[in-house]
Short mmCIF file of C-alpha atoms and ligand atoms in Angstrom, two decimals:
data_model
loop_
_atom_site.label_atom_id
_atom_site.label_comp_id
_atom_site.label_asym_id
_atom_site.label_seq_id
_atom_site.Cartn_x
_atom_site.Cartn_y
_atom_site.Cartn_z
CA MET A 117 0.00 0.00 0.00
CA ALA A 118 1.31 3.48 -0.81
CA SER A 119 2.17 5.47 2.32
CA GLY A 120 -0.68 7.99 1.82
CA GLU A 121 -3.21 5.19 1.62
CA GLU A 122 -1.64 3.44 4.56
CA ALA A 123 -1.90 6.60 6.68
CA GLU A 124 -5.52 6.99 5.61
CA SER A 125 -6.36 3.45 6.59
CA ARG A 126 -4.60 3.88 9.97
CA ILE A 127 -6.76 6.94 10.61
CA HIS A 128 -9.97 5.04 9.88
CA THR A 129 -8.94 2.11 12.09
CA ALA A 130 -7.89 4.39 14.97
CA ALA A 131 -11.14 6.37 14.71
CA GLU A 132 -13.19 3.18 14.90
CA THR A 133 -11.16 1.92 17.87
CA ALA A 134 -11.66 5.24 19.67
CA ALA A 135 -15.41 5.08 18.96
CA ALA A 136 -15.52 1.52 20.32
CA GLN A 137 -13.68 2.63 23.48
CA LEU A 138 -16.14 5.48 24.00
CA ASN A 139 -19.14 3.20 23.44
CA ALA A 140 -17.68 0.75 25.98
CA LEU A 141 -17.34 3.59 28.51
CA ALA A 142 -20.95 4.61 27.77
CA ALA A 143 -22.07 1.03 28.36
CA ARG A 144 -20.26 1.09 31.69
CA LEU A 145 -22.20 4.21 32.73
CA CYS A 146 -25.46 2.51 31.68
CA GLU A 147 -24.57 -0.41 33.94
CA LEU A 148 -24.07 2.12 36.74
CA ASN A 149 -27.62 3.31 36.02
CA ARG A 150 -26.40 6.54 34.42
CA PRO A 151 -27.95 6.34 30.91
CA GLY A 152 -28.37 10.11 30.69
CA ASP A 153 -24.63 10.57 31.25
CA ALA A 154 -23.82 7.74 28.86
CA GLU A 155 -25.36 9.87 26.10
CA ILE A 156 -22.44 12.31 26.44
CA LEU A 157 -19.99 9.52 25.58
CA GLU A 158 -22.23 8.03 22.89
CA ALA A 159 -22.26 11.44 21.22
CA GLN A 160 -18.45 11.48 21.41
CA ALA A 161 -18.34 8.02 19.81
CA LEU A 162 -20.31 9.47 16.89
CA MET A 163 -17.88 12.40 16.66
CA ALA A 164 -14.96 9.92 16.45
CA VAL A 165 -16.30 8.53 13.17
CA ASP A 166 -17.84 11.75 11.86
CA PRO A 167 -16.98 11.73 8.12
CA ALA A 168 -16.63 15.53 8.10
CA ILE A 169 -13.59 15.17 10.37
CA ILE A 170 -12.22 11.76 9.45
CA ASP A 171 -12.42 12.31 5.67
CA GLU A 172 -10.72 15.69 6.05
CA ALA A 173 -7.98 14.14 8.21
CA ALA A 174 -7.56 11.35 5.64
CA ARG A 175 -7.26 13.93 2.86
CA ARG A 176 -4.53 15.75 4.77
CA ALA A 177 -2.74 12.45 5.51
CA ARG A 178 -2.81 11.53 1.80
CA GLU A 179 -0.99 14.81 1.16
CA GLY A 180 1.76 13.69 3.52
CA VAL A 181 0.68 15.23 6.84
CA ASP A 182 1.39 13.02 9.87
CA PRO A 183 -1.88 11.15 10.70
CA GLY A 184 -1.94 12.37 14.32
CA VAL A 185 -1.43 15.99 13.24
CA ALA A 186 -4.05 15.53 10.50
CA ILE A 187 -6.66 14.35 13.02
CA VAL A 188 -5.97 17.15 15.49
CA ASP A 189 -6.01 19.80 12.75
CA ALA A 190 -9.21 18.49 11.14
CA ALA A 191 -11.00 18.32 14.49
CA GLU A 192 -9.72 21.77 15.43
CA VAL A 193 -11.39 23.34 12.38
CA SER A 194 -14.79 22.11 13.61
CA ALA A 195 -14.00 22.79 17.27
CA VAL A 196 -13.12 26.42 16.57
CA LEU A 197 -16.37 26.85 14.65
CA LEU A 198 -18.38 25.31 17.52
CA ALA A 199 -16.56 27.27 20.22
CA GLY A 200 -17.25 30.50 18.36
CA ILE A 201 -21.02 30.04 18.49
CA GLU A 202 -22.70 31.77 21.43
CA ASP A 203 -24.35 28.64 22.70
CA ASP A 204 -23.29 26.85 25.89
CA LEU A 205 -24.22 23.41 24.59
CA LEU A 206 -22.28 23.80 21.35
CA ALA A 207 -19.30 25.31 23.15
CA ALA A 208 -19.24 22.24 25.41
CA ARG A 209 -19.24 20.09 22.27
CA ALA A 210 -16.04 21.82 21.12
CA ALA A 211 -14.27 20.59 24.26
CA ASP A 212 -15.72 17.11 23.70
CA LEU A 213 -14.47 17.11 20.10
CA ARG A 214 -10.91 18.04 21.11
CA ASP A 215 -11.03 15.23 23.66
CA VAL A 216 -12.10 12.78 20.93
CA ALA A 217 -9.22 13.90 18.67
CA ALA A 218 -6.72 13.38 21.50
CA ARG A 219 -8.10 9.89 22.04
CA ILE A 220 -7.73 8.97 18.34
CA VAL A 221 -4.14 10.23 18.43
CA ARG A 222 -3.40 8.05 21.46
CA VAL A 223 -4.77 5.03 19.60
CA LEU A 224 -2.68 5.94 16.52
CA ASN A 225 0.49 6.23 18.56
CA GLY A 226 -0.25 3.25 20.78
CA THR A 227 0.15 5.43 23.89
CA HIS A 228 -1.95 5.38 27.02
CA LEU A 229 -2.74 8.01 29.55
CA HIS A 230 -1.22 7.29 32.93
CA LEU A 231 -4.29 7.53 35.08
CA PRO A 232 -3.58 7.49 38.81
CA ALA A 233 -3.86 4.07 40.41
CA ALA A 234 -3.91 5.37 44.00
CA PRO A 235 -6.84 7.41 45.36
CA SER A 236 -6.23 10.97 44.13
CA ILE A 237 -7.68 14.43 43.61
CA VAL A 238 -7.35 15.70 40.03
CA ILE A 239 -6.38 19.36 39.67
CA ALA A 240 -6.39 20.69 36.12
CA ASP A 241 -7.37 23.48 33.82
CA ASP A 242 -10.07 21.23 32.39
CA PHE A 243 -10.82 17.50 32.42
CA PRO A 244 -12.72 15.68 29.68
CA PRO A 245 -15.81 13.72 30.74
CA SER A 246 -14.54 10.61 28.93
CA LEU A 247 -11.46 10.50 31.19
CA LEU A 248 -13.61 10.94 34.25
CA ALA A 249 -15.70 7.97 33.13
CA GLU A 250 -12.52 5.96 32.52
CA MET A 251 -11.10 6.40 36.04
CA PRO A 252 -11.67 3.26 38.13
CA ARG A 253 -14.34 3.75 40.81
CA GLY A 254 -12.88 4.82 44.12
CA VAL A 255 -9.69 6.27 42.63
CA LEU A 256 -11.00 9.74 41.90
CA LEU A 257 -11.66 11.33 45.28
CA GLY A 258 -12.24 14.84 44.01
CA LEU A 259 -11.87 17.19 41.11
CA ALA A 260 -10.80 20.82 41.08
CA LEU A 261 -10.79 22.67 37.77
CA ALA A 262 -9.70 26.19 36.93
CA GLY A 263 -12.00 26.06 33.89
CA GLY A 264 -15.37 24.50 33.16
CA SER A 265 -18.72 25.64 34.46
CA PRO A 266 -21.47 24.07 36.57
CA THR A 267 -23.25 23.07 33.35
CA ALA A 268 -20.18 21.60 31.58
CA HIS A 269 -20.43 17.88 30.90
CA VAL A 270 -17.60 17.06 33.27
CA ALA A 271 -19.42 18.84 36.12
CA ILE A 272 -22.71 17.08 35.35
CA LEU A 273 -20.98 13.70 35.28
CA ALA A 274 -19.05 14.33 38.50
CA ARG A 275 -22.27 15.37 40.27
CA SER A 276 -24.03 12.31 38.98
CA LEU A 277 -21.24 9.97 40.11
CA GLY A 278 -21.06 11.65 43.52
CA ILE A 279 -17.48 12.90 43.06
CA PRO A 280 -16.84 16.18 44.92
CA ALA A 281 -15.98 18.78 42.31
CA VAL A 282 -15.11 22.47 42.22
CA VAL A 283 -15.19 24.12 38.79
CA ALA A 284 -14.43 27.57 37.36
CA ALA A 285 -11.90 28.23 40.18
CA ARG A 286 -9.91 31.01 38.53
CA GLY A 287 -6.27 31.10 39.66
CA LEU A 288 -6.51 27.56 41.02
CA LEU A 289 -3.33 26.23 39.44
CA ASP A 290 -1.18 29.04 40.89
CA ALA A 291 -2.82 28.67 44.28
CA VAL A 292 -1.99 24.96 44.61
CA ARG A 293 1.35 24.89 42.77
CA GLY A 294 3.97 23.15 44.97
CA ALA A 295 1.42 21.97 47.52
CA ALA A 296 2.00 18.45 48.89
CA THR A 297 -1.64 17.89 49.85
CA VAL A 298 -4.88 19.39 48.57
CA ALA A 299 -8.39 19.07 50.00
CA VAL A 300 -11.59 19.70 48.03
CA ASP A 301 -15.05 20.40 49.43
CA GLY A 302 -17.47 20.12 46.50
CA GLU A 303 -20.46 21.35 48.52
CA SER A 304 -18.91 24.61 49.76
CA GLY A 305 -16.68 25.02 46.68
CA GLU A 306 -13.47 25.22 48.75
CA VAL A 307 -10.05 24.01 47.61
CA VAL A 308 -7.44 24.10 50.40
CA ALA A 309 -3.71 23.76 49.61
CA ASP A 310 -1.58 22.12 52.31
CA PRO A 311 -4.35 22.21 54.90
CA GLU A 312 -3.40 22.51 58.57
CA ILE A 313 -4.37 19.59 60.82
CA ALA A 314 -7.21 21.68 62.27
CA GLU A 315 -8.53 22.51 58.79
CA LEU A 316 -8.38 18.85 57.77
CA GLN A 317 -10.34 18.00 60.89
CA VAL A 318 -13.05 20.53 59.98
CA LEU A 319 -13.31 19.06 56.47
CA ALA A 320 -13.34 15.47 57.77
CA ASP A 321 -16.06 16.37 60.31
CA ARG A 322 -18.17 17.95 57.55
CA GLN A 323 -17.71 14.85 55.42
CA ALA A 324 -18.81 12.60 58.29
CA VAL A 325 -21.91 14.75 58.98
CA ARG A 326 -22.87 14.70 55.29
CA GLY A 327 -22.28 10.94 55.05
CA GLU A 328 -24.58 10.43 58.02
CA ARG A 329 -27.15 12.84 56.55
CA ASP A 330 -27.10 11.03 53.19
CA ARG A 331 -27.46 7.59 54.78
CA ALA A 332 -30.41 8.76 56.89
CA ALA A 333 -31.98 10.40 53.83
CA SER A 334 -31.72 7.31 51.63
CA ALA A 335 -33.28 5.21 54.41
CA ARG A 336 -36.51 7.26 53.99
CA ARG A 337 -36.95 6.37 50.31
CA GLY A 338 -39.83 4.00 50.80
CA ARG A 339 -41.88 6.65 52.63
CA PRO A 340 -43.89 9.43 51.01
CA ALA A 341 -42.46 12.91 51.47
CA ALA A 342 -44.13 14.90 54.24
CA THR A 343 -43.36 17.44 56.94
CA SER A 344 -42.80 16.22 60.51
CA ASP A 345 -46.52 16.83 61.22
CA GLY A 346 -47.74 14.97 58.13
CA LYS A 347 -48.31 17.61 55.43
CA ARG A 348 -47.77 15.70 52.17
CA ILE A 349 -45.68 17.02 49.29
CA SER A 350 -45.39 14.87 46.15
CA LEU A 351 -41.85 14.24 44.90
CA LEU A 352 -41.42 13.43 41.23
CA ALA A 353 -38.41 13.07 38.98
CA ASN A 354 -37.12 15.08 36.03
CA ILE A 355 -35.94 12.79 33.23
CA ARG A 356 -34.47 13.19 29.75
CA SER A 357 -35.01 9.65 28.49
CA PRO A 358 -37.04 6.56 29.47
CA ASP A 359 -33.69 4.93 30.33
CA GLU A 360 -33.67 7.09 33.45
CA ALA A 361 -36.93 5.60 34.74
CA PRO A 362 -35.35 2.79 36.87
CA ARG A 363 -33.11 5.26 38.67
CA ALA A 364 -36.04 7.60 39.32
CA LEU A 365 -38.18 4.76 40.67
CA GLU A 366 -35.32 3.57 42.85
CA ALA A 367 -35.06 7.13 44.26
CA GLY A 368 -38.72 6.91 45.29
CA ALA A 369 -40.16 9.20 42.58
CA GLU A 370 -43.97 9.26 42.57
CA GLY A 371 -43.95 9.84 38.84
CA VAL A 372 -42.24 12.17 36.38
CA GLY A 373 -42.94 15.88 36.73
CA LEU A 374 -40.83 16.84 33.72
CA TYR A 375 -39.80 14.62 30.82
CA ARG A 376 -37.54 16.86 28.73
CA THR A 377 -38.34 15.31 25.35
CA GLU A 378 -36.16 17.73 23.38
CA PHE A 379 -33.19 15.45 24.13
CA LEU A 380 -34.73 13.00 21.65
CA PHE A 381 -34.42 15.71 18.99
CA LEU A 382 -30.82 16.79 19.68
CA ARG A 383 -27.55 15.49 18.19
CA ARG A 384 -29.08 14.03 15.05
CA GLN A 385 -29.57 14.88 11.41
CA SER A 386 -33.39 14.81 11.25
CA ALA A 387 -36.37 14.80 13.64
CA PRO A 388 -37.28 11.48 15.30
CA SER A 389 -40.18 9.73 13.53
CA GLU A 390 -43.63 9.43 15.13
CA GLU A 391 -42.92 5.71 15.68
CA GLU A 392 -39.59 6.34 17.40
CA GLN A 393 -41.16 8.98 19.64
CA MET A 394 -44.09 6.75 20.44
CA GLY A 395 -41.70 3.97 21.51
CA ALA A 396 -39.82 6.29 23.88
CA TYR A 397 -42.97 7.77 25.47
CA ARG A 398 -44.61 4.37 25.81
CA ARG A 399 -41.54 2.98 27.58
CA ALA A 400 -41.61 5.85 30.09
CA MET A 401 -45.37 5.48 30.66
CA GLU A 402 -45.13 1.72 31.12
CA ALA A 403 -42.21 2.05 33.55
CA PHE A 404 -44.33 4.25 35.84
CA GLY A 405 -47.69 2.55 35.24
CA PRO A 406 -51.21 3.98 35.38
CA ASP A 407 -50.97 5.40 38.92
CA ARG A 408 -47.79 7.45 38.56
CA PRO A 409 -48.09 10.29 36.04
CA VAL A 410 -45.41 10.98 33.46
CA VAL A 411 -45.63 14.65 32.48
CA ILE A 412 -44.30 14.88 28.95
CA ARG A 413 -43.09 18.32 28.02
CA LEU A 414 -43.44 19.07 24.32
CA ALA A 415 -39.96 19.57 22.86
CA ASP A 416 -38.44 22.74 24.30
CA ILE A 417 -36.44 23.50 21.18
CA GLY A 418 -34.80 26.91 20.82
CA GLY A 419 -33.02 28.94 23.48
CA ASP A 420 -29.76 27.09 24.18
CA LYS A 421 -31.05 23.96 22.40
CA SER A 422 -31.07 24.88 18.75
CA ILE A 423 -31.60 22.19 16.13
CA PRO A 424 -29.90 22.74 12.78
CA TYR A 425 -32.18 20.38 10.79
CA LEU A 426 -35.23 22.60 11.38
CA GLY A 427 -33.52 25.09 9.08
CA ARG A 428 -34.56 28.06 11.20
CA PRO A 429 -32.71 31.35 10.76
CA GLU A 430 -30.19 32.29 13.41
CA GLU A 431 -31.62 34.56 16.10
CA PRO A 432 -29.79 37.38 17.85
CA ASN A 433 -31.47 36.53 21.20
CA PRO A 434 -32.44 32.84 21.09
CA PHE A 435 -33.77 32.84 24.67
CA LEU A 436 -36.20 35.54 23.57
CA GLY A 437 -36.82 33.88 20.24
CA VAL A 438 -38.87 31.15 18.64
CA ARG A 439 -38.67 28.58 21.42
CA ALA A 440 -40.89 25.67 22.54
CA ILE A 441 -44.65 26.35 22.01
CA ARG A 442 -43.75 29.29 19.75
CA LEU A 443 -42.55 26.70 17.22
CA GLY A 444 -46.17 25.54 17.00
CA HIS A 445 -47.09 28.70 15.13
CA GLU A 446 -44.42 28.06 12.49
CA SER A 447 -43.68 24.33 12.59
CA ARG A 448 -47.15 23.01 13.44
CA ASP A 449 -46.35 19.53 12.10
CA LEU A 450 -43.44 19.09 14.49
CA LEU A 451 -45.71 19.44 17.55
CA LEU A 452 -48.64 17.62 15.94
CA THR A 453 -46.40 14.61 15.26
CA GLN A 454 -45.22 14.67 18.85
CA LEU A 455 -48.75 14.90 20.22
CA ARG A 456 -49.96 12.03 18.01
CA ALA A 457 -47.04 9.93 19.31
CA ILE A 458 -48.08 10.74 22.90
CA TRP A 459 -51.77 9.91 22.32
CA ARG A 460 -50.82 6.63 20.67
CA ALA A 461 -48.25 5.72 23.32
CA ALA A 462 -50.80 6.31 26.07
CA GLY A 463 -53.42 4.26 24.18
CA LEU A 464 -51.03 1.31 23.98
CA ALA A 465 -49.70 1.72 27.54
CA GLY A 466 -53.23 2.01 28.93
CA VAL A 467 -52.58 5.25 30.83
CA THR A 468 -53.95 8.79 30.78
CA PRO A 469 -51.32 10.99 29.12
CA HIS A 470 -50.03 14.15 30.83
CA VAL A 471 -48.58 16.90 28.64
CA MET A 472 -47.33 20.43 29.10
CA ALA A 473 -45.75 23.11 26.97
CA ALA A 474 -42.84 25.39 27.81
CA MET A 475 -42.53 29.12 27.07
CA VAL A 476 -46.27 29.77 27.16
CA ALA A 477 -46.51 33.57 27.27
CA THR A 478 -50.06 34.38 26.15
CA ILE A 479 -53.59 33.06 26.19
CA ALA A 480 -53.16 32.44 22.45
CA ASP A 481 -50.21 30.14 23.21
CA ALA A 482 -52.38 28.09 25.57
CA CYS A 483 -55.16 27.98 22.94
CA LEU A 484 -52.64 26.75 20.38
CA LEU A 485 -51.59 23.94 22.73
CA LEU A 486 -55.19 22.85 23.26
CA ASP A 487 -55.94 23.05 19.51
CA LEU A 488 -52.89 20.99 18.60
CA ARG A 489 -53.78 18.45 21.27
CA ASP A 490 -57.33 18.04 19.92
CA GLU A 491 -56.27 17.98 16.28
CA ALA A 492 -53.70 15.27 17.02
CA ARG A 493 -56.33 13.17 18.82
CA ALA A 494 -58.74 13.51 15.90
CA GLN A 495 -56.00 12.29 13.53
CA VAL A 496 -55.18 9.29 15.73
CA CYS A 497 -58.88 8.37 16.07
CA ALA A 498 -59.44 8.79 12.31
CA ALA A 499 -56.61 6.31 11.71
CA GLY A 500 -58.45 3.79 13.91
CA GLN A 501 -55.68 3.64 16.50
CA PRO A 502 -56.36 3.16 20.22
CA CYS A 503 -56.56 6.56 21.87
CA PRO A 504 -57.41 7.60 25.45
CA GLU A 505 -60.43 9.81 26.16
CA ARG A 506 -58.47 12.72 27.57
CA MET A 507 -55.04 14.21 28.01
CA VAL A 508 -54.23 16.01 31.27
CA THR A 509 -52.89 19.26 29.84
CA GLY A 510 -50.83 21.89 31.60
CA VAL A 511 -48.64 24.87 30.91
CA MET A 512 -45.26 25.75 32.30
CA ILE A 513 -45.16 29.08 34.01
CA GLU A 514 -41.72 30.44 33.25
CA VAL A 515 -42.42 33.69 31.39
CA PRO A 516 -43.51 36.73 33.45
CA SER A 517 -46.48 37.43 31.18
CA ALA A 518 -47.84 33.92 31.86
CA ALA A 519 -47.50 34.52 35.60
CA ILE A 520 -49.41 37.79 35.23
CA MET A 521 -52.12 36.08 33.17
CA ALA A 522 -52.20 33.06 35.51
CA PRO A 523 -55.82 33.63 36.68
CA GLU A 524 -57.05 33.34 33.08
CA LEU A 525 -54.66 30.53 32.13
CA ALA A 526 -55.68 28.54 35.22
CA ARG A 527 -59.25 28.40 33.91
CA MET A 528 -58.06 26.88 30.62
CA VAL A 529 -55.71 24.07 31.68
CA ASP A 530 -55.51 21.17 34.14
CA PHE A 531 -52.30 22.14 35.95
CA PHE A 532 -49.40 24.57 36.20
CA SER A 533 -45.74 23.60 36.43
CA ILE A 534 -43.45 26.46 37.33
CA GLY A 535 -40.04 26.46 35.61
CA THR A 536 -38.00 28.44 38.08
CA ASN A 537 -34.84 28.29 35.92
CA ASP A 538 -36.35 30.33 33.13
CA LEU A 539 -38.68 32.29 35.39
CA THR A 540 -35.60 33.60 37.23
CA GLN A 541 -33.83 34.38 33.94
CA TYR A 542 -36.82 36.31 32.60
CA VAL A 543 -37.91 38.03 35.84
CA LEU A 544 -34.39 39.29 36.55
CA ALA A 545 -33.42 39.77 32.88
CA ALA A 546 -30.25 37.73 33.42
CA ASP A 547 -29.13 35.09 30.89
CA ARG A 548 -29.17 31.81 32.83
CA GLY A 549 -25.91 30.62 31.25
CA ASN A 550 -23.83 33.78 31.72
CA PRO A 551 -21.22 33.23 34.47
CA SER A 552 -20.85 37.00 34.97
CA LEU A 553 -24.44 37.21 36.18
CA VAL A 554 -24.33 34.66 39.01
CA ARG A 555 -25.60 37.25 41.50
CA PHE A 556 -28.86 37.49 39.53
CA GLN A 557 -29.34 33.75 39.10
CA ASP A 558 -30.63 32.59 42.49
CA ALA A 559 -34.27 31.54 42.12
CA LEU A 560 -34.76 32.38 45.81
CA HIS A 561 -34.86 36.06 44.91
CA PRO A 562 -38.02 37.54 46.46
CA ALA A 563 -39.07 38.89 43.03
CA VAL A 564 -39.23 35.29 41.78
CA LEU A 565 -40.87 34.01 44.97
CA ARG A 566 -43.54 36.74 44.90
CA THR A 567 -44.28 35.74 41.30
CA VAL A 568 -44.53 32.08 42.37
CA ALA A 569 -46.89 33.06 45.21
CA ALA A 570 -49.17 34.91 42.78
CA VAL A 571 -49.23 31.91 40.45
CA ILE A 572 -50.13 29.60 43.35
CA ALA A 573 -52.96 31.94 44.37
CA ALA A 574 -54.33 31.88 40.81
CA ALA A 575 -54.08 28.08 40.64
CA ASN A 576 -55.80 27.71 44.02
CA ALA A 577 -58.62 30.03 42.97
CA ALA A 578 -59.25 27.90 39.88
CA GLY A 579 -58.78 24.64 41.79
CA ILE A 580 -55.87 23.30 39.73
CA PRO A 581 -52.63 21.82 41.12
CA VAL A 582 -49.31 23.62 40.84
CA ALA A 583 -45.91 21.96 40.64
CA VAL A 584 -42.36 23.28 40.41
CA CYS A 585 -39.90 21.48 38.11
CA GLY A 586 -36.98 23.95 37.98
CA GLU A 587 -33.69 23.30 39.82
CA LEU A 588 -35.03 25.11 42.91
CA ALA A 589 -37.31 22.12 43.58
CA GLY A 590 -34.26 19.85 44.05
CA ASP A 591 -32.45 22.22 46.39
CA PRO A 592 -33.42 21.39 50.00
CA ALA A 593 -33.49 25.09 50.97
CA GLY A 594 -35.54 25.96 47.88
CA ALA A 595 -37.89 23.01 48.36
CA MET A 596 -38.70 24.18 51.90
CA VAL A 597 -39.51 27.69 50.73
CA LEU A 598 -41.66 26.37 47.86
CA ALA A 599 -43.54 23.96 50.12
CA GLY A 600 -44.13 26.83 52.54
CA LEU A 601 -45.54 28.94 49.71
CA GLY A 602 -48.03 26.15 48.98
CA VAL A 603 -46.47 24.14 46.15
CA GLY A 604 -47.83 20.60 46.45
CA GLU A 605 -45.55 18.88 43.96
CA LEU A 606 -41.80 19.15 43.46
CA SER A 607 -40.00 17.57 40.53
CA ALA A 608 -36.21 17.28 40.43
CA GLU A 609 -33.26 15.12 39.34
CA ALA A 610 -33.56 11.67 40.91
CA GLY A 611 -30.33 12.23 42.84
CA SER A 612 -31.83 15.25 44.66
CA LEU A 613 -34.97 13.56 45.97
CA ASP A 614 -33.39 12.04 49.10
CA GLY A 615 -32.12 15.43 50.28
CA VAL A 616 -35.45 17.16 49.67
CA ARG A 617 -37.43 14.40 51.39
CA ALA A 618 -35.14 14.58 54.44
CA ALA A 619 -35.32 18.39 54.59
CA LEU A 620 -39.13 18.36 54.56
CA ALA A 621 -39.35 15.60 57.14
CA GLY A 622 -37.31 17.67 59.59
CA VAL A 623 -39.68 20.65 59.77
CA SER A 624 -43.32 21.28 60.60
CA ALA A 625 -45.88 22.87 58.28
CA ALA A 626 -45.98 25.91 60.60
CA GLN A 627 -42.20 26.34 60.30
CA LEU A 628 -42.50 26.23 56.51
CA ASP A 629 -45.30 28.81 56.59
CA ALA A 630 -43.13 31.11 58.69
CA LEU A 631 -40.18 30.62 56.34
CA ALA A 632 -42.38 31.44 53.33
CA ALA A 633 -43.68 34.61 54.99
CA GLU A 634 -40.14 35.71 55.87
CA SER A 635 -39.00 34.96 52.30
CA LEU A 636 -41.78 37.00 50.70
CA ALA A 637 -40.97 39.94 52.96
CA ALA A 638 -37.22 39.80 52.19
CA THR A 639 -35.55 42.10 49.70
CA ASP A 640 -32.76 39.85 48.40
CA ALA A 641 -31.99 36.20 47.69
CA GLU A 642 -29.16 36.05 50.25
CA THR A 643 -31.57 36.80 53.11
CA VAL A 644 -34.00 34.12 51.94
CA ARG A 645 -31.22 31.54 51.55
CA ALA A 646 -29.81 32.34 54.98
CA ALA A 647 -33.24 31.90 56.59
CA ALA A 648 -33.81 28.59 54.80
CA ASN A 649 -30.32 27.35 55.67
CA GLU A 650 -30.85 28.28 59.29
CA LEU A 651 -33.97 26.13 59.36
CA LEU A 652 -32.10 23.33 57.55
CA GLY A 653 -29.21 23.61 60.01
CA ALA A 654 -31.56 23.58 62.98
CA ARG A 655 -33.05 20.27 61.93
CA ARG A 656 -29.65 18.61 61.35
C1 PEP B 858 -37.15 25.68 33.94
O1 PEP B 858 -36.99 26.60 33.13
O2 PEP B 858 -37.17 25.84 35.19
C2 PEP B 858 -37.31 24.30 33.47
C3 PEP B 858 -37.63 23.33 34.28
O3 PEP B 858 -37.08 24.06 32.16
P1 PEP B 858 -35.61 24.01 31.48
O4 PEP B 858 -34.59 24.08 32.58
O5 PEP B 858 -35.57 22.72 30.73
O6 PEP B 858 -35.64 25.20 30.61
MG1 MG B 859 -37.47 26.27 31.10
#
């Protein structure tokens, strides 16, 4: 074989080996009950054999460029393009792509990374999620990164695997250079270089208290969530795929309060077919059965989750653009297909479907949702397919105008689900992904809580239930404030449910009422958080 062809063939073989390694790591995460995280590595496996990169690398290699250099250069062209787009998700993909290129080069050169064999804390500028997944369990005691962000894949994976992690610690590398020992507290965000004995003792004591707290919390899983004097709060799980159902059930979820279906639409070349969608929704419904609702959110496309195959023009402010239900005005078929898939899935699973739409801002948006729902049902019935009588239909309250119109909206739908992530972003006019705006991003700000209280009042007046499915619901301090305000249903990541259940069990309904009153009267988020933490601390 001529040397150009030989180099080309080595590139293809190395790319396939790297993809196989990444798929094996993904399978390992699935075995650990982490299918959502496995998707990160599955996506990287696809990048490893992406023809746009591999064919370009092969072309360069045929021209005489070293195969390793050709791979890195070809990947870099795409990575630079991705990193340049103002989109957190795509920027994270640039880091993932560079990681994939480095892996292919290692395969080409027959080299291996020397991962620590002894229990260690990793300190780095950044750390690819695939390496984190590769570290043997028990070896990685903690992670401290100068770069990254709380929403970077490596941070999500570390959280999910229970590895203490501190990210975006500017100046970290200088601060720890030359240190013999480093301690990391992922909960408080502290990294201590060469800690004194007394400091180590404080950290060890905290670790012991948290270990005890976590054990006690997981022991409550079989019991319904309630305050110490028996006021019930329903705890449900947020999921991105039916693969997450077993973990949610194991965590004691009473159903799914938010199934983020847009993940089915991401990282692919065309929209999922009605059949494929129906299969996914049916699996989720069957996993939870007829008595535990699965609230399917219609694809929340737009914002930071743009989908190239829809062919939509770029928007200067995507979070204020054509997102979620707004797509129904322009891409009616997209939502109709999804709704038909939900009706059919529920018909086959023998359950009553629950659906909600994100980004509802006006009465017309809610009307559109109801129209699409009914039109989809008529189509399913006309095709002679089994179809339930009704669909429990709700709207997310995450746009200030919807909160203001809540009394009218409450008379049109079956339930509200408050999305505190976006509600905070829109009430405080602070991009939820902008690290320079952290001081505006705490959903415990009284402006957000007063909005939530008004929405609850409107829901109560109309006699419909109100849930919260934003991150605040999974934060023990936030969950206490929300329960005090009168939220009857909290939906959060499965891993947060133990902590919320334990927090609620440690306080009485009267204490929650008092906390809510104090929170509504406060003038900043810090005061609210301090009051909630004091109550949390008092029960510990
Ligand atoms: C929210 O905005 O609070 C929410 C739950 O939706 P997402 O985070 O998916 O936008
Ligand atoms: Mg939202």
